[in-house]
Amino acid sequence: LNLIHQPKAQLIGLTRFFKPDDIDWTTDIDADPLKIIEFAGRACYQSFHNPAGRTNAEYIENMLDHGHLSVIEHAVASFYITGISRSLTHELVRHRHFSFSQTSQRYVSESDANFIEPDVIASAPEMHDIFQRTVEQAQQAYNDLYTVLQKKHEYVEDKTLRRKMSRQAARSVMPNAIETRMVLSGNFRAFRHFFRMRATEHADVEIRALAIQLLKILQREAYAVFGDYEIHALPDGTEVAASRFSYD
Ligand SMILES: Cc1cc2nc3c(=O)[nH]c(=O)nc-3n(C[C@H](O)[C@H](O)[C@H](O)COP(=O)(O)OP(=O)(O)OC[C@H]3O[C@@H](n4cnc5c(N)ncnc54)[C@H](O)[C@@H]3O)c2cc1C
């Protein structure tokens, strides 16, 4: 039985920018997501000659400050996220501006699935034992049900369909803690809103840990858009983040 304690997010996609041939414009950074945002802002006012002499970071900060946020929707990032529970993804998919592709429990067998153990449960042997016993029993029940269901569905000739029919029923005994994996894409505005909602102390610790991981990656890739989010450690060692700007 494999128990997981940390989500793993890997950046797999990021916006590229191609300057139109007929526009004479340069800026002081190389990062494509930041370029497309400044370009979109300047397109609104056709101010490609930068009369105020602003840096890209100053330009974006001004837009964040004024809530001119549709421009940051032009930059998009995609992540491959593993080591997360179905309870986390149930909360994550509530964020309607993200796009998701999640492992199918009907197509992929869960017979040797991993489980996400909350740190607070792992911290005490008696809780850890209850957790481990329970997920082992659930996995055993899944495997036993699958065997019986496959017999019941013997009349189905298509083997893939037969396995799906068995897995879709057997999965009902699996707990929230079961691991799932997904590709998540979203524009920078959707990510900023996600951090405001899920990087706070009020959010569940697992989705908060994921939010902080995504924030750190996006700060590395696009500091001008995410650098205002300050990360602090709480007394329990977990992290939270908050922005000084009022809009998202
Ligand atoms: C601490 C915490 C506790 C929670 N507890 C519960 C709970 O007990 N039960 C529960 O069901 N949910 C709960 N939620 C989920 C919460 O209600 C939201 O569904 C979730 O956080 C998604 O955020 P959002 O509503 O801002 O929408 P997102 O989908 O992230 O959209 C971002 C923004 O776009 C706008 N928007 C998107 N769709 C619409 C629309 N259809 N109409 C108008 N404006 C729209 C809104 O301004 C919205 O804030 C909780 C969330 C948190 C952070």
PDB file of C-alpha atoms in Angstrom, residues 35-179:
ATOM      1  CA  LYS A  35       4.840  39.967 -23.226  1.00  0.00           C
ATOM      2  CA  ILE A  36       1.365  38.952 -24.399  1.00  0.00           C
ATOM      3  CA  ILE A  37      -0.197  40.645 -21.346  1.00  0.00           C
ATOM      4  CA  GLU A  38       1.628  43.942 -21.903  1.00  0.00           C
ATOM      5  CA  PHE A  39       0.883  43.748 -25.624  1.00  0.00           C
ATOM      6  CA  ALA A  40      -2.843  43.216 -24.916  1.00  0.00           C
ATOM      7  CA  GLY A  41      -2.874  46.197 -22.541  1.00  0.00           C
ATOM      8  CA  ARG A  42      -1.097  48.398 -25.057  1.00  0.00           C
ATOM      9  CA  ALA A  43      -3.461  47.231 -27.816  1.00  0.00           C
ATOM     10  CA  CYS A  44      -6.343  48.727 -25.823  1.00  0.00           C
ATOM     11  CA  TYR A  45      -4.799  52.219 -26.073  1.00  0.00           C
ATOM     12  CA  GLN A  46      -2.610  51.657 -29.176  1.00  0.00           C
ATOM     13  CA  SER A  47       0.288  52.921 -27.048  1.00  0.00           C
ATOM     14  CA  PHE A  48       3.034  50.689 -28.463  1.00  0.00           C
ATOM     15  CA  HIS A  49       5.643  53.434 -28.269  1.00  0.00           C
ATOM     16  CA  ASN A  50       5.580  53.380 -24.453  1.00  0.00           C
ATOM     17  CA  PRO A  51       5.545  57.164 -23.979  1.00  0.00           C
ATOM     18  CA  ALA A  52       5.767  56.800 -20.167  1.00  0.00           C
ATOM     19  CA  GLY A  53       8.879  54.590 -20.470  1.00  0.00           C
ATOM     20  CA  ARG A  54       7.411  51.910 -18.189  1.00  0.00           C
ATOM     21  CA  THR A  55       9.019  48.528 -17.625  1.00  0.00           C
ATOM     22  CA  ASN A  56       6.894  45.450 -18.262  1.00  0.00           C
ATOM     23  CA  ALA A  57       6.638  44.840 -14.492  1.00  0.00           C
ATOM     24  CA  GLU A  58       5.477  48.440 -13.858  1.00  0.00           C
ATOM     25  CA  TYR A  59       2.943  48.185 -16.668  1.00  0.00           C
ATOM     26  CA  ILE A  60       1.451  44.953 -15.306  1.00  0.00           C
ATOM     27  CA  GLU A  61       1.468  46.178 -11.702  1.00  0.00           C
ATOM     28  CA  ASN A  62      -0.561  49.210 -12.758  1.00  0.00           C
ATOM     29  CA  MET A  63      -3.145  46.967 -14.427  1.00  0.00           C
ATOM     30  CA  LEU A  64      -3.418  44.686 -11.394  1.00  0.00           C
ATOM     31  CA  ASP A  65      -3.803  47.749  -9.169  1.00  0.00           C
ATOM     32  CA  HIS A  66      -6.643  49.154 -11.294  1.00  0.00           C
ATOM     33  CA  GLY A  67      -8.444  45.822 -11.753  1.00  0.00           C
ATOM     34  CA  HIS A  68      -7.876  45.883 -15.526  1.00  0.00           C
ATOM     35  CA  LEU A  69      -7.686  42.101 -15.348  1.00  0.00           C
ATOM     36  CA  SER A  70      -9.091  40.842 -18.653  1.00  0.00           C
ATOM     37  CA  VAL A  71      -5.601  41.418 -20.098  1.00  0.00           C
ATOM     38  CA  ILE A  72      -4.023  38.756 -17.892  1.00  0.00           C
ATOM     39  CA  GLU A  73      -6.510  36.208 -19.267  1.00  0.00           C
ATOM     40  CA  HIS A  74      -4.398  36.010 -22.435  1.00  0.00           C
ATOM     41  CA  ALA A  75      -1.624  34.108 -20.648  1.00  0.00           C
ATOM     42  CA  VAL A  76      -2.337  30.442 -19.953  1.00  0.00           C
ATOM     43  CA  ALA A  77      -0.455  27.751 -18.032  1.00  0.00           C
ATOM     44  CA  SER A  78      -0.982  23.979 -17.918  1.00  0.00           C
ATOM     45  CA  PHE A  79       0.126  21.576 -15.194  1.00  0.00           C
ATOM     46  CA  TYR A  80       0.298  17.818 -14.777  1.00  0.00           C
ATOM     47  CA  ILE A  81      -0.729  17.185 -11.175  1.00  0.00           C
ATOM     48  CA  THR A  82      -0.289  13.856  -9.377  1.00  0.00           C
ATOM     49  CA  GLY A  83      -0.486  12.760  -5.748  1.00  0.00           C
ATOM     50  CA  ILE A  84      -3.840  14.448  -5.108  1.00  0.00           C
ATOM     51  CA  SER A  85      -6.992  12.987  -3.597  1.00  0.00           C
ATOM     52  CA  ARG A  86     -10.475  12.829  -5.048  1.00  0.00           C
ATOM     53  CA  SER A  87     -11.538  15.163  -2.201  1.00  0.00           C
ATOM     54  CA  LEU A  88      -9.066  17.760  -3.479  1.00  0.00           C
ATOM     55  CA  THR A  89     -10.227  17.454  -7.080  1.00  0.00           C
ATOM     56  CA  HIS A  90     -13.870  17.688  -6.013  1.00  0.00           C
ATOM     57  CA  GLU A  91     -13.015  21.165  -4.666  1.00  0.00           C
ATOM     58  CA  LEU A  92     -10.703  22.042  -7.552  1.00  0.00           C
ATOM     59  CA  VAL A  93     -13.298  21.419 -10.267  1.00  0.00           C
ATOM     60  CA  ARG A  94     -15.583  24.009  -8.656  1.00  0.00           C
ATOM     61  CA  HIS A  95     -13.296  26.655 -10.215  1.00  0.00           C
ATOM     62  CA  ARG A  96     -15.189  27.054 -13.453  1.00  0.00           C
ATOM     63  CA  HIS A  97     -12.587  28.951 -15.458  1.00  0.00           C
ATOM     64  CA  PHE A  98     -10.066  26.113 -15.320  1.00  0.00           C
ATOM     65  CA  SER A  99      -9.971  23.218 -17.804  1.00  0.00           C
ATOM     66  CA  PHE A 100      -9.475  19.662 -16.551  1.00  0.00           C
ATOM     67  CA  SER A 101      -8.548  16.215 -17.851  1.00  0.00           C
ATOM     68  CA  GLN A 102      -8.703  13.689 -15.019  1.00  0.00           C
ATOM     69  CA  THR A 103      -7.803   9.994 -14.837  1.00  0.00           C
ATOM     70  CA  SER A 104     -10.859   7.842 -15.585  1.00  0.00           C
ATOM     71  CA  GLN A 105     -11.848   5.475 -12.788  1.00  0.00           C
ATOM     72  CA  ARG A 106     -13.883   3.502 -15.336  1.00  0.00           C
ATOM     73  CA  TYR A 107     -11.050   2.982 -17.800  1.00  0.00           C
ATOM     74  CA  VAL A 108      -8.078   2.685 -15.397  1.00  0.00           C
ATOM     75  CA  SER A 109      -8.000  -0.026 -12.734  1.00  0.00           C
ATOM     76  CA  GLU A 110      -7.781   1.156  -9.109  1.00  0.00           C
ATOM     77  CA  SER A 111      -6.719  -2.292  -7.864  1.00  0.00           C
ATOM     78  CA  ASP A 112      -3.333  -0.971  -6.715  1.00  0.00           C
ATOM     79  CA  ALA A 113      -4.202   2.717  -6.346  1.00  0.00           C
ATOM     80  CA  ASN A 114      -2.270   5.041  -4.039  1.00  0.00           C
ATOM     81  CA  PHE A 115      -3.937   6.967  -1.214  1.00  0.00           C
ATOM     82  CA  ILE A 116      -3.369  10.471   0.152  1.00  0.00           C
ATOM     83  CA  GLU A 117      -2.883  10.435   3.916  1.00  0.00           C
ATOM     84  CA  PRO A 118      -3.434  13.814   5.619  1.00  0.00           C
ATOM     85  CA  ASP A 119      -0.346  14.832   7.623  1.00  0.00           C
ATOM     86  CA  VAL A 120      -2.386  15.279  10.792  1.00  0.00           C
ATOM     87  CA  ILE A 121      -3.495  11.632  10.574  1.00  0.00           C
ATOM     88  CA  ALA A 122       0.044  10.449   9.762  1.00  0.00           C
ATOM     89  CA  SER A 123       1.350  12.340  12.811  1.00  0.00           C
ATOM     90  CA  ALA A 124      -0.140   9.929  15.376  1.00  0.00           C
ATOM     91  CA  PRO A 125       0.323   6.117  15.213  1.00  0.00           C
ATOM     92  CA  GLU A 126      -3.238   5.338  16.355  1.00  0.00           C
ATOM     93  CA  MET A 127      -4.765   7.533  13.601  1.00  0.00           C
ATOM     94  CA  HIS A 128      -2.300   6.269  11.027  1.00  0.00           C
ATOM     95  CA  ASP A 129      -3.271   2.659  11.876  1.00  0.00           C
ATOM     96  CA  ILE A 130      -7.002   3.378  11.486  1.00  0.00           C
ATOM     97  CA  PHE A 131      -6.338   5.111   8.162  1.00  0.00           C
ATOM     98  CA  GLN A 132      -4.149   2.357   6.793  1.00  0.00           C
ATOM     99  CA  ARG A 133      -6.537  -0.411   7.876  1.00  0.00           C
ATOM    100  CA  THR A 134      -9.519   1.373   6.347  1.00  0.00           C
ATOM    101  CA  VAL A 135      -7.988   2.080   2.943  1.00  0.00           C
ATOM    102  CA  GLU A 136      -6.613  -1.477   2.766  1.00  0.00           C
ATOM    103  CA  GLN A 137     -10.106  -2.834   3.454  1.00  0.00           C
ATOM    104  CA  ALA A 138     -11.597  -0.545   0.811  1.00  0.00           C
ATOM    105  CA  GLN A 139      -9.042  -1.657  -1.746  1.00  0.00           C
ATOM    106  CA  GLN A 140      -9.699  -5.308  -0.911  1.00  0.00           C
ATOM    107  CA  ALA A 141     -13.458  -4.729  -1.244  1.00  0.00           C
ATOM    108  CA  TYR A 142     -12.848  -3.059  -4.632  1.00  0.00           C
ATOM    109  CA  ASN A 143     -10.828  -6.039  -5.847  1.00  0.00           C
ATOM    110  CA  ASP A 144     -13.359  -8.594  -4.518  1.00  0.00           C
ATOM    111  CA  LEU A 145     -16.306  -6.730  -6.045  1.00  0.00           C
ATOM    112  CA  TYR A 146     -14.460  -6.405  -9.353  1.00  0.00           C
ATOM    113  CA  THR A 147     -13.939 -10.172  -9.535  1.00  0.00           C
ATOM    114  CA  VAL A 148     -17.638 -10.874  -8.897  1.00  0.00           C
ATOM    115  CA  LEU A 149     -18.758  -8.097 -11.249  1.00  0.00           C
ATOM    116  CA  GLN A 150     -16.587  -9.423 -14.070  1.00  0.00           C
ATOM    117  CA  LYS A 151     -18.405 -12.766 -13.728  1.00  0.00           C
ATOM    118  CA  LYS A 152     -21.784 -11.046 -13.687  1.00  0.00           C
ATOM    119  CA  HIS A 153     -20.839  -9.148 -16.868  1.00  0.00           C
ATOM    120  CA  GLU A 154     -19.518 -12.204 -18.709  1.00  0.00           C
ATOM    121  CA  TYR A 155     -22.323 -11.817 -21.274  1.00  0.00           C
ATOM    122  CA  VAL A 156     -20.749  -8.524 -22.477  1.00  0.00           C
ATOM    123  CA  GLU A 157     -18.559  -9.387 -25.452  1.00  0.00           C
ATOM    124  CA  ASP A 158     -16.550  -6.175 -25.627  1.00  0.00           C
ATOM    125  CA  LYS A 159     -13.846  -6.701 -22.977  1.00  0.00           C
ATOM    126  CA  THR A 160     -13.135  -2.981 -22.535  1.00  0.00           C
ATOM    127  CA  LEU A 161     -16.824  -2.263 -21.983  1.00  0.00           C
ATOM    128  CA  ARG A 162     -17.078  -5.211 -19.572  1.00  0.00           C
ATOM    129  CA  ARG A 163     -14.154  -3.916 -17.483  1.00  0.00           C
ATOM    130  CA  LYS A 164     -15.652  -0.391 -17.463  1.00  0.00           C
ATOM    131  CA  MET A 165     -19.018  -1.747 -16.292  1.00  0.00           C
ATOM    132  CA  SER A 166     -17.294  -3.605 -13.451  1.00  0.00           C
ATOM    133  CA  ARG A 167     -14.977  -0.772 -12.415  1.00  0.00           C
ATOM    134  CA  GLN A 168     -17.700   1.867 -12.428  1.00  0.00           C
ATOM    135  CA  ALA A 169     -19.644  -0.149  -9.830  1.00  0.00           C
ATOM    136  CA  ALA A 170     -16.652  -1.377  -7.800  1.00  0.00           C
ATOM    137  CA  ARG A 171     -15.212   2.137  -7.404  1.00  0.00           C
ATOM    138  CA  SER A 172     -18.146   3.155  -5.225  1.00  0.00           C
ATOM    139  CA  VAL A 173     -16.402   1.654  -2.177  1.00  0.00           C
ATOM    140  CA  MET A 174     -13.210   3.691  -2.646  1.00  0.00           C
ATOM    141  CA  PRO A 175     -12.658   6.545  -0.157  1.00  0.00           C
ATOM    142  CA  ASN A 176     -12.091  10.252  -0.842  1.00  0.00           C
ATOM    143  CA  ALA A 177      -8.407   9.652  -0.074  1.00  0.00           C
ATOM    144  CA  ILE A 178      -7.791   7.695  -3.279  1.00  0.00           C
ATOM    145  CA  GLU A 179      -5.134   9.251  -5.525  1.00  0.00           C
TER     146      GLU A 179
END
